mmCIF file of C-alpha atoms in Angstrom:
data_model
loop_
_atom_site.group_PDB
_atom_site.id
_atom_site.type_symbol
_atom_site.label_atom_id
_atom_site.label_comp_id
_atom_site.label_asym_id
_atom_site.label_seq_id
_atom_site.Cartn_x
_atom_site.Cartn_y
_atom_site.Cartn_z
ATOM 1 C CA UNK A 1 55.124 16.947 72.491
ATOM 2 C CA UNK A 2 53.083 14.019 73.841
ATOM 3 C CA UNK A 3 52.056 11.962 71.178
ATOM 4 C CA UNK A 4 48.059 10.997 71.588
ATOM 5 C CA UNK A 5 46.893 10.867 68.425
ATOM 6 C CA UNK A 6 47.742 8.685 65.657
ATOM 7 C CA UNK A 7 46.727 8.715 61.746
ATOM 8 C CA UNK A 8 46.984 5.481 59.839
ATOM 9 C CA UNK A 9 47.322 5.955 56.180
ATOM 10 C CA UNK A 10 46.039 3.119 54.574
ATOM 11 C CA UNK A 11 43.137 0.807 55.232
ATOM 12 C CA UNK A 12 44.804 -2.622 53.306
ATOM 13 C CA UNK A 13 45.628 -5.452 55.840
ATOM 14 C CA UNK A 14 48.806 -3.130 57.321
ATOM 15 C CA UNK A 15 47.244 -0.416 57.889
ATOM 16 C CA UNK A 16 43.980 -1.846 59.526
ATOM 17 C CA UNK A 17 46.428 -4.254 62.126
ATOM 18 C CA UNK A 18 48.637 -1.229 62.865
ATOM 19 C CA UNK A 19 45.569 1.289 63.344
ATOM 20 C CA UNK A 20 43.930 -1.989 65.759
ATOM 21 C CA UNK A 21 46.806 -2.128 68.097
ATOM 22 C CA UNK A 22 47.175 2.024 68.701
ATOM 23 C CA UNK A 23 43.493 1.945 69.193
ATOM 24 C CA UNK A 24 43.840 -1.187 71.858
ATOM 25 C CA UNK A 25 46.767 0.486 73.697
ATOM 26 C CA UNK A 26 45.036 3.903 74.310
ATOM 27 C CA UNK A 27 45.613 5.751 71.563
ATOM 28 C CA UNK A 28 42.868 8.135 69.436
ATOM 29 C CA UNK A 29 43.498 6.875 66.146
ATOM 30 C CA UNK A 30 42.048 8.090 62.457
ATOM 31 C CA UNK A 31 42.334 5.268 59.499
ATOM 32 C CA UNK A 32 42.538 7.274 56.636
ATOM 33 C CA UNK A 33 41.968 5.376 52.861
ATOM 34 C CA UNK A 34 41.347 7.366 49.696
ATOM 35 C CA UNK A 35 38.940 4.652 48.641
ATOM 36 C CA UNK A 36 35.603 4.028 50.688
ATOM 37 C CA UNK A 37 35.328 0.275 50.104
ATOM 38 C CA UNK A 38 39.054 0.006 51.105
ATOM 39 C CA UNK A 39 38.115 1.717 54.455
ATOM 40 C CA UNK A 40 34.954 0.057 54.932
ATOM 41 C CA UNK A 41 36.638 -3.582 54.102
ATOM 42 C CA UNK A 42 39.578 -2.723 56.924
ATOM 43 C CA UNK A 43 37.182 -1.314 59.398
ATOM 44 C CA UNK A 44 35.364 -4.111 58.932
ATOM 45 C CA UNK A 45 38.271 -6.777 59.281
ATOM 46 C CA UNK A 46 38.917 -4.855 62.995
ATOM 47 C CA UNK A 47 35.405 -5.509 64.264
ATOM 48 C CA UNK A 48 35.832 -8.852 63.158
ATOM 49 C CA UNK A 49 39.406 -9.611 64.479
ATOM 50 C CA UNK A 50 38.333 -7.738 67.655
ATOM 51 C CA UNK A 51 35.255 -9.949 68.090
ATOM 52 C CA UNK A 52 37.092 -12.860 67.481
ATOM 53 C CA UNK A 53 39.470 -11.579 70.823
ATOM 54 C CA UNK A 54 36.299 -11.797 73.159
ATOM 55 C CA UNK A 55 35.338 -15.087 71.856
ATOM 56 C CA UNK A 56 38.653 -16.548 72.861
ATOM 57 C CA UNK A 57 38.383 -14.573 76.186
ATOM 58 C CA UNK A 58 41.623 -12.171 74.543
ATOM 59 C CA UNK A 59 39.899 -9.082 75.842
ATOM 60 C CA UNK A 60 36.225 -8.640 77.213
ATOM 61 C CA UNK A 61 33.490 -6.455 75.671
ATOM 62 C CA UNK A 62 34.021 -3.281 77.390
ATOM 63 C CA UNK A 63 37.458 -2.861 76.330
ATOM 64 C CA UNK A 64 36.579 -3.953 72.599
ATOM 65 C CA UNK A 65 33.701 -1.202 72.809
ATOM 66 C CA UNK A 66 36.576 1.142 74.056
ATOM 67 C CA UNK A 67 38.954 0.416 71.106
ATOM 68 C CA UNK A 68 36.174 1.330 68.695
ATOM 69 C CA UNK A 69 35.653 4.068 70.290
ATOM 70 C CA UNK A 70 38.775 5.513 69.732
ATOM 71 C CA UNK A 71 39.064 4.197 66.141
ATOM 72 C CA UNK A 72 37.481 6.638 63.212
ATOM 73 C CA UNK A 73 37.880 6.080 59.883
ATOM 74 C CA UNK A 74 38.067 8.758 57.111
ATOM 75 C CA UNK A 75 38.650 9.588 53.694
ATOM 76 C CA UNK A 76 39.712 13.353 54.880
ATOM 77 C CA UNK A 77 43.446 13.913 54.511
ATOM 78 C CA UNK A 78 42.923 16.982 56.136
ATOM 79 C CA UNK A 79 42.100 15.591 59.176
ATOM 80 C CA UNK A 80 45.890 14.902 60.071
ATOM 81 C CA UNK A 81 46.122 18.381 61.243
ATOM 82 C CA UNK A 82 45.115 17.325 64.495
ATOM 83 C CA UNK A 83 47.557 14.243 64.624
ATOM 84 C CA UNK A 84 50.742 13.975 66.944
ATOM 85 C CA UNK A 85 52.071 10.720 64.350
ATOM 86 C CA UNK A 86 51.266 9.527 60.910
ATOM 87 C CA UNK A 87 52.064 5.938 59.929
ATOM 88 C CA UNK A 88 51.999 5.511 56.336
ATOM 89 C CA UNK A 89 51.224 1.630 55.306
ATOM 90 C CA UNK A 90 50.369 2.042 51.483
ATOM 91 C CA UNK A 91 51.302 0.938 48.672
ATOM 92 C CA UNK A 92 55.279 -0.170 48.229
ATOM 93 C CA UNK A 93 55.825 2.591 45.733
ATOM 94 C CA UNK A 94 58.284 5.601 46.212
ATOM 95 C CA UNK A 95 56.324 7.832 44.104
ATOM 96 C CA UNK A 96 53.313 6.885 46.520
ATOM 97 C CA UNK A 97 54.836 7.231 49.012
ATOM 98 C CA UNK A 98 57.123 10.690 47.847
ATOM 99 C CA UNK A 99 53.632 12.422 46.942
ATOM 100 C CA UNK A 100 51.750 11.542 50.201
ATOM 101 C CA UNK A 101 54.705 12.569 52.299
ATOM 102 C CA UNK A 102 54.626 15.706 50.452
ATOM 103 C CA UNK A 103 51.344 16.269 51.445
ATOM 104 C CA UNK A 104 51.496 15.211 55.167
ATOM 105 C CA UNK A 105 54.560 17.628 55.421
ATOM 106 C CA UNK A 106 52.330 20.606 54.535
ATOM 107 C CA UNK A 107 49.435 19.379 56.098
ATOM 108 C CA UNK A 108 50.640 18.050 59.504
ATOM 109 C CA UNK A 109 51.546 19.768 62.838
ATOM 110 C CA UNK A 110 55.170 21.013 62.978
ATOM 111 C CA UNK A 111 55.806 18.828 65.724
ATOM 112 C CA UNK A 112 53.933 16.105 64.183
ATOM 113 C CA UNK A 113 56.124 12.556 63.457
ATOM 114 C CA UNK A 114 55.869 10.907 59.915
ATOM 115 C CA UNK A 115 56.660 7.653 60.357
ATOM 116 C CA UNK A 116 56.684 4.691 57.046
ATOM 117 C CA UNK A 117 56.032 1.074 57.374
ATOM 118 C CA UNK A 118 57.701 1.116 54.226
ATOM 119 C CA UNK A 119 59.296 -2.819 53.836
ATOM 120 C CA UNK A 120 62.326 -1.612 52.316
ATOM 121 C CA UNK A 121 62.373 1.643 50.492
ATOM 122 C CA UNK A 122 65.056 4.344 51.751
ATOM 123 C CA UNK A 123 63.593 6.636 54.897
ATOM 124 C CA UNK A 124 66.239 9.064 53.823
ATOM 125 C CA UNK A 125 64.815 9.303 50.426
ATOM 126 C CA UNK A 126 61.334 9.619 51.539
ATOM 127 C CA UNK A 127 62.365 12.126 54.370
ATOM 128 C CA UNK A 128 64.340 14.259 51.571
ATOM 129 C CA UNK A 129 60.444 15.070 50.405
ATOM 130 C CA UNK A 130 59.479 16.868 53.142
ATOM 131 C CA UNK A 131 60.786 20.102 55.012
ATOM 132 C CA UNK A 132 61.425 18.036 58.127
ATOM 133 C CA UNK A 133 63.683 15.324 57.774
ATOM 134 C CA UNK A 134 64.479 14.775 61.466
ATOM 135 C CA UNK A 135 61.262 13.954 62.188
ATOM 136 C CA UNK A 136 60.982 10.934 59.190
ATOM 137 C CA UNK A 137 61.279 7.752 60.246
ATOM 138 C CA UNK A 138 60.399 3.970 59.663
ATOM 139 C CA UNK A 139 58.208 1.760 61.790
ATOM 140 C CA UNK A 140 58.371 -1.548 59.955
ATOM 141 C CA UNK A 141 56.021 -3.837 61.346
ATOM 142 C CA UNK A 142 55.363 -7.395 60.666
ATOM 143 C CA UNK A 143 52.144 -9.153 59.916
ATOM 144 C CA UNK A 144 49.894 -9.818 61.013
ATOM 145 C CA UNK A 145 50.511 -6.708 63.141
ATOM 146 C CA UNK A 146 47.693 -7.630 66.159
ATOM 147 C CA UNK A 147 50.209 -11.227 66.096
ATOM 148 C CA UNK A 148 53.384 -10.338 65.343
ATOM 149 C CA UNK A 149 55.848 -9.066 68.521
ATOM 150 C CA UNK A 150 58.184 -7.138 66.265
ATOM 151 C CA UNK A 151 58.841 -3.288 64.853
ATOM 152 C CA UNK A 152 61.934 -2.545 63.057
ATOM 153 C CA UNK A 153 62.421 1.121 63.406
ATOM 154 C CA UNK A 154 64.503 2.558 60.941
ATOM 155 C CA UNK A 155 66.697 5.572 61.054
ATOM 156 C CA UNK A 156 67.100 7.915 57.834
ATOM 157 C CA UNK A 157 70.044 9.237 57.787
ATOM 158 C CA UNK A 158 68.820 12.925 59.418
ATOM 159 C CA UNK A 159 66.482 11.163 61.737
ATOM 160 C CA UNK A 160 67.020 13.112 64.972
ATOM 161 C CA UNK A 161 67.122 10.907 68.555
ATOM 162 C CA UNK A 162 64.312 12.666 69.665
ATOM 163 C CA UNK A 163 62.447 10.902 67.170
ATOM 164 C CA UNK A 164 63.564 7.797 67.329
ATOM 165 C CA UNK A 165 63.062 7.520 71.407
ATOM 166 C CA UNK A 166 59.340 8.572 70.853
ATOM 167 C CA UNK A 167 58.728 6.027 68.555
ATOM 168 C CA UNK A 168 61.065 3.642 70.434
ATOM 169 C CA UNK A 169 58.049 4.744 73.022
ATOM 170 C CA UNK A 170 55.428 4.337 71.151
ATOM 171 C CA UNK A 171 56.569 0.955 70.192
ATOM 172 C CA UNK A 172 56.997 0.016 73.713
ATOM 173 C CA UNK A 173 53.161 0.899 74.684
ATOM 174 C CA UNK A 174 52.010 -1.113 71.532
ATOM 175 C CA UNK A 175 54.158 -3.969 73.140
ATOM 176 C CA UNK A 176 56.409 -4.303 70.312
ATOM 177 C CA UNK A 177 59.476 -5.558 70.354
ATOM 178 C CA UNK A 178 61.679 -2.948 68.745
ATOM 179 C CA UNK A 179 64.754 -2.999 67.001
ATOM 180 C CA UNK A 180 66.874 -0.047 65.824
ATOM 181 C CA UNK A 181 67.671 -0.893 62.071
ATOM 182 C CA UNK A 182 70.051 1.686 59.764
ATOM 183 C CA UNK A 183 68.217 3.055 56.464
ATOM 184 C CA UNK A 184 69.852 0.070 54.295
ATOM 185 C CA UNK A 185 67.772 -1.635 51.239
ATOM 186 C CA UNK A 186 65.745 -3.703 53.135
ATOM 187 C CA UNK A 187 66.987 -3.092 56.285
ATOM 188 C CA UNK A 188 67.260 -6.482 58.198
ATOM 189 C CA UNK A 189 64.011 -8.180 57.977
ATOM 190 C CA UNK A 190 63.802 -8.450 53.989
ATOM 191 C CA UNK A 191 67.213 -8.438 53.057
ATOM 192 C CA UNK A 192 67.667 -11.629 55.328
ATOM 193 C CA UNK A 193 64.059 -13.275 54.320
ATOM 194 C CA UNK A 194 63.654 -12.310 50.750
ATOM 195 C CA UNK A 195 66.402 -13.945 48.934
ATOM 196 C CA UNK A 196 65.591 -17.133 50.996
ATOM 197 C CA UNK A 197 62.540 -16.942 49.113
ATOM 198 C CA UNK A 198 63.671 -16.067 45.874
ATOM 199 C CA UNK A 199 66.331 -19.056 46.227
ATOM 200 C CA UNK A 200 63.295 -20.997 47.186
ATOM 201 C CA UNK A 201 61.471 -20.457 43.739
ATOM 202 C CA UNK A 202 64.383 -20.553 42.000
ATOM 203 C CA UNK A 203 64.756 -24.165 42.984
ATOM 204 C CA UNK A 204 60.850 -24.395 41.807
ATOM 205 C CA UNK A 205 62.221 -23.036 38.439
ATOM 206 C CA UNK A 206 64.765 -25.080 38.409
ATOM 207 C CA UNK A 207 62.572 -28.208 39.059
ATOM 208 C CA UNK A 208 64.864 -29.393 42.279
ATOM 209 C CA UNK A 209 61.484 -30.086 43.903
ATOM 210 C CA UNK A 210 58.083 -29.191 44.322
ATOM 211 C CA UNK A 211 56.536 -26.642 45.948
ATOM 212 C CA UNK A 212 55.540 -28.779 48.530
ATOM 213 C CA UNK A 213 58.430 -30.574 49.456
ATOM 214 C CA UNK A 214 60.497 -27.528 49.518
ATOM 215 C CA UNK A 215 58.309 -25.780 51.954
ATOM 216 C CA UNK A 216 58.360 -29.441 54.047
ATOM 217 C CA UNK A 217 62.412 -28.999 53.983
ATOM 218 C CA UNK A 218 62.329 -26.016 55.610
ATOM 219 C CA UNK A 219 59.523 -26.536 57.705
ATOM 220 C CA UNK A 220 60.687 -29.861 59.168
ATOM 221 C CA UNK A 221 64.603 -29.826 58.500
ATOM 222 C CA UNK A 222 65.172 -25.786 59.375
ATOM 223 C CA UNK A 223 61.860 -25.848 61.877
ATOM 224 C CA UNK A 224 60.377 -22.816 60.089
ATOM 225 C CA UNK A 225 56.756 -22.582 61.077
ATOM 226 C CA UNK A 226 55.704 -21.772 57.683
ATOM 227 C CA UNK A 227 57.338 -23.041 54.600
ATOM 228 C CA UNK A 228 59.025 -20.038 52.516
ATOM 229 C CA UNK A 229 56.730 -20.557 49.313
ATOM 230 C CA UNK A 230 53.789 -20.610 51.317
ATOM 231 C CA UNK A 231 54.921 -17.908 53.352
ATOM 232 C CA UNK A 232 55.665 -16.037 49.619
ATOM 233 C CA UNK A 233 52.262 -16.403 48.669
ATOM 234 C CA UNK A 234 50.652 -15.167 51.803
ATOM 235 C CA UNK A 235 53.026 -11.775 51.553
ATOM 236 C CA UNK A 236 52.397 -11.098 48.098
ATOM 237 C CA UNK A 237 54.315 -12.530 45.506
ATOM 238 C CA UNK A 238 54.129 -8.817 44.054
ATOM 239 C CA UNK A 239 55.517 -7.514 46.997
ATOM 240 C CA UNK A 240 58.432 -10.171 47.160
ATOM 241 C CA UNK A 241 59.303 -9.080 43.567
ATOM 242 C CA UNK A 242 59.319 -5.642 44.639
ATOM 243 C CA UNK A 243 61.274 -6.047 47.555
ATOM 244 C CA UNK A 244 63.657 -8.223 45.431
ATOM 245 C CA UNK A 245 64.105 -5.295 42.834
ATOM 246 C CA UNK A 246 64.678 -2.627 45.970
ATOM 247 C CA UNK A 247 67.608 -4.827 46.797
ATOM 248 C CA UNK A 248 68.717 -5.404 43.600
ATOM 249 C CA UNK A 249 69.073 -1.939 42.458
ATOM 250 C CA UNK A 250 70.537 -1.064 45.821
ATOM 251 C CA UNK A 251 73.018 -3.189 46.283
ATOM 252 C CA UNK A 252 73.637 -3.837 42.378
ATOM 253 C CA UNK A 253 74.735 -7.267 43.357
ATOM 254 C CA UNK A 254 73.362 -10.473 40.975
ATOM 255 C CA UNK A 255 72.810 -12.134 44.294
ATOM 256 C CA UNK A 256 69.661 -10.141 44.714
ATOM 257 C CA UNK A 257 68.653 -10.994 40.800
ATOM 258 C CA UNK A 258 64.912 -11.687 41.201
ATOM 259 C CA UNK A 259 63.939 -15.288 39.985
ATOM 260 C CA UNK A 260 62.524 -15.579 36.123
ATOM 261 C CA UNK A 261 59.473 -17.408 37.428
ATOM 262 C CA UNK A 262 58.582 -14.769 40.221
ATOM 263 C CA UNK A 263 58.752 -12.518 36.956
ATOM 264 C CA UNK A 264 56.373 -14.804 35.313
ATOM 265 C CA UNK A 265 53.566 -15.353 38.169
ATOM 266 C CA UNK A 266 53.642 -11.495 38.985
ATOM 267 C CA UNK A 267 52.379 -10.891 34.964
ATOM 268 C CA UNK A 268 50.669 -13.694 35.049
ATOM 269 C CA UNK A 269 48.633 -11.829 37.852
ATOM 270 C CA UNK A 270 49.315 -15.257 40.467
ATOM 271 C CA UNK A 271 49.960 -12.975 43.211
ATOM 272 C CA UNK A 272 49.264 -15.441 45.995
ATOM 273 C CA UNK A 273 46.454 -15.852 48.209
ATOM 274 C CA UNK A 274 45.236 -12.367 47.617
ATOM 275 C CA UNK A 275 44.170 -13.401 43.831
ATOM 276 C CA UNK A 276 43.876 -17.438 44.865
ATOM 277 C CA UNK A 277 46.511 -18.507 43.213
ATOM 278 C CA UNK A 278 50.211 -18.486 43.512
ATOM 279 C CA UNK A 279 52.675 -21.477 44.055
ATOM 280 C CA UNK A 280 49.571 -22.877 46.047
ATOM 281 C CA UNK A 281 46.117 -22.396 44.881
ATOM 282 C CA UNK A 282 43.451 -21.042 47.081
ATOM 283 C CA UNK A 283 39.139 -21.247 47.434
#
């Protein structure tokens, strides 16, 4: 089956960039968020990031009134019924993520794709919730989505071809840059980046350097464009914790021990530049 119609589930920053660039290359696309201001804030952050495209001559006004046009946002789970693929960007969270799969399975058109932009959280294991596994799979993409070239797509392990080359497809008319990636705790993205994070606030912790001069190492002596405590904060240091644990617990292997002090900022609520405050503060 063609695949023309897309549901986003999930209005946070993921969701909205991922629902953006279906809309911009062609495709009918419903962001779905349980909460109203959530949907409102990341329908709101698309007009604004597609605005800011005509400004710098990215795209003219017709085609940003076109991509609009084919975005609608709802609150309606039920509306996935008429969707060809669901992209699931919520919360990091396997008992999220099992109960919404759940849903989509019995809500969904048997031919329907369920994909997860899950960061690092088995595909198999999610695709075990639903009465077809074949069609489970994981579209990882990077953000910020509009900016960011790559997808990892991520086989489970009953993840049929079929599937994959249609999302290999889809990925292809969102110009992504795919990459076919085995269901392994986290895959290749996160299981390469995030203990080069955690080993950078460990060396915080251990009072080696500042934050400061560590990101200024790596951005000037390893010609990173962003240092990796910086970069920490502007993921979520919630989400690096719980990326760390994910590879902890799957690979049971001290090398993936989360940091104390990652530990420490996560209760202390310093989650970054989403709360203003993490190993950087922000207005």
């Amino acid at each position: 089956m063609p695949i023309n119609k897309v549901m986003v589930i999930g209005a946070g920053q993921m969701g909205a960039g991922i629902a953006q660039v279906c809309a911009q290359a062609g495709y009918e696309v419903l962001l779905h968020d349980m909460s109203e201001e959530a949907l409102n804030k990341g329908f709101n952050k698309i007009k604004e990031l597609l605005a800011r495209s005509v400004e710098k001559e990215r795209m003219n006004e017709a085609e940003r009134e076109q991509t609009l046009n084919r975005l609608i946002p709802t609150m309606q789970l039920n509306d996935v019924a008429s969707c060809d693929l669901v992209i699931e960007a919520v919360l990091e969270n396997m008992e999220v993520k099992a109960k919404i799969f759940r849903q989509l399975d019995e809500i969904a058109p048997k031919h329907a794709i369920l994909a997860s932009n899950t960061s690092s959280l088995p595909i198999t294991e999610i695709a075990a919730e639903t009465n077809r596994p074949d069609q489970v799979i994981g579209m990882h993409f990077m953000n910020p989505v509009p900016v960011m070239n790559l997808v990892e797509i991520i086989r489970g392990l009953q993840t049929s071809d079929e599937t994959y080359l249609a999302i290999e497809a889809v990925s292809k008319k969102l110009q992504k840059v795919s990459v076919e990636v085995n269901d392994f705790p986290g895959f290749v993205s996160n299981r390469i980046l995030m203990p080069m994070i955690n080993e950078a606030i460990y060396t915080v912790y251990e009072g080696v350097a500042s934050p400061a001069d560590i990101d200024t190492v790596m951005k000037l002596g390893m010609n990173h464009p962003m240092g990796p405590l910086t970069l920490a904060d502007f993921i979520g240091l919630d989400t690096c914790l719980s990326i760390m644990e994910v590879l902890y617990d799957g690979f049971n292997d001290s090398k993936y021990r989360p940091c104390p002090l990652l530990r420490k900022y996560v209760k202390a609520g310093w989650l970054g530049k989403k709360t203003g405050k993490g190993f950087y503060e922000y207005s």
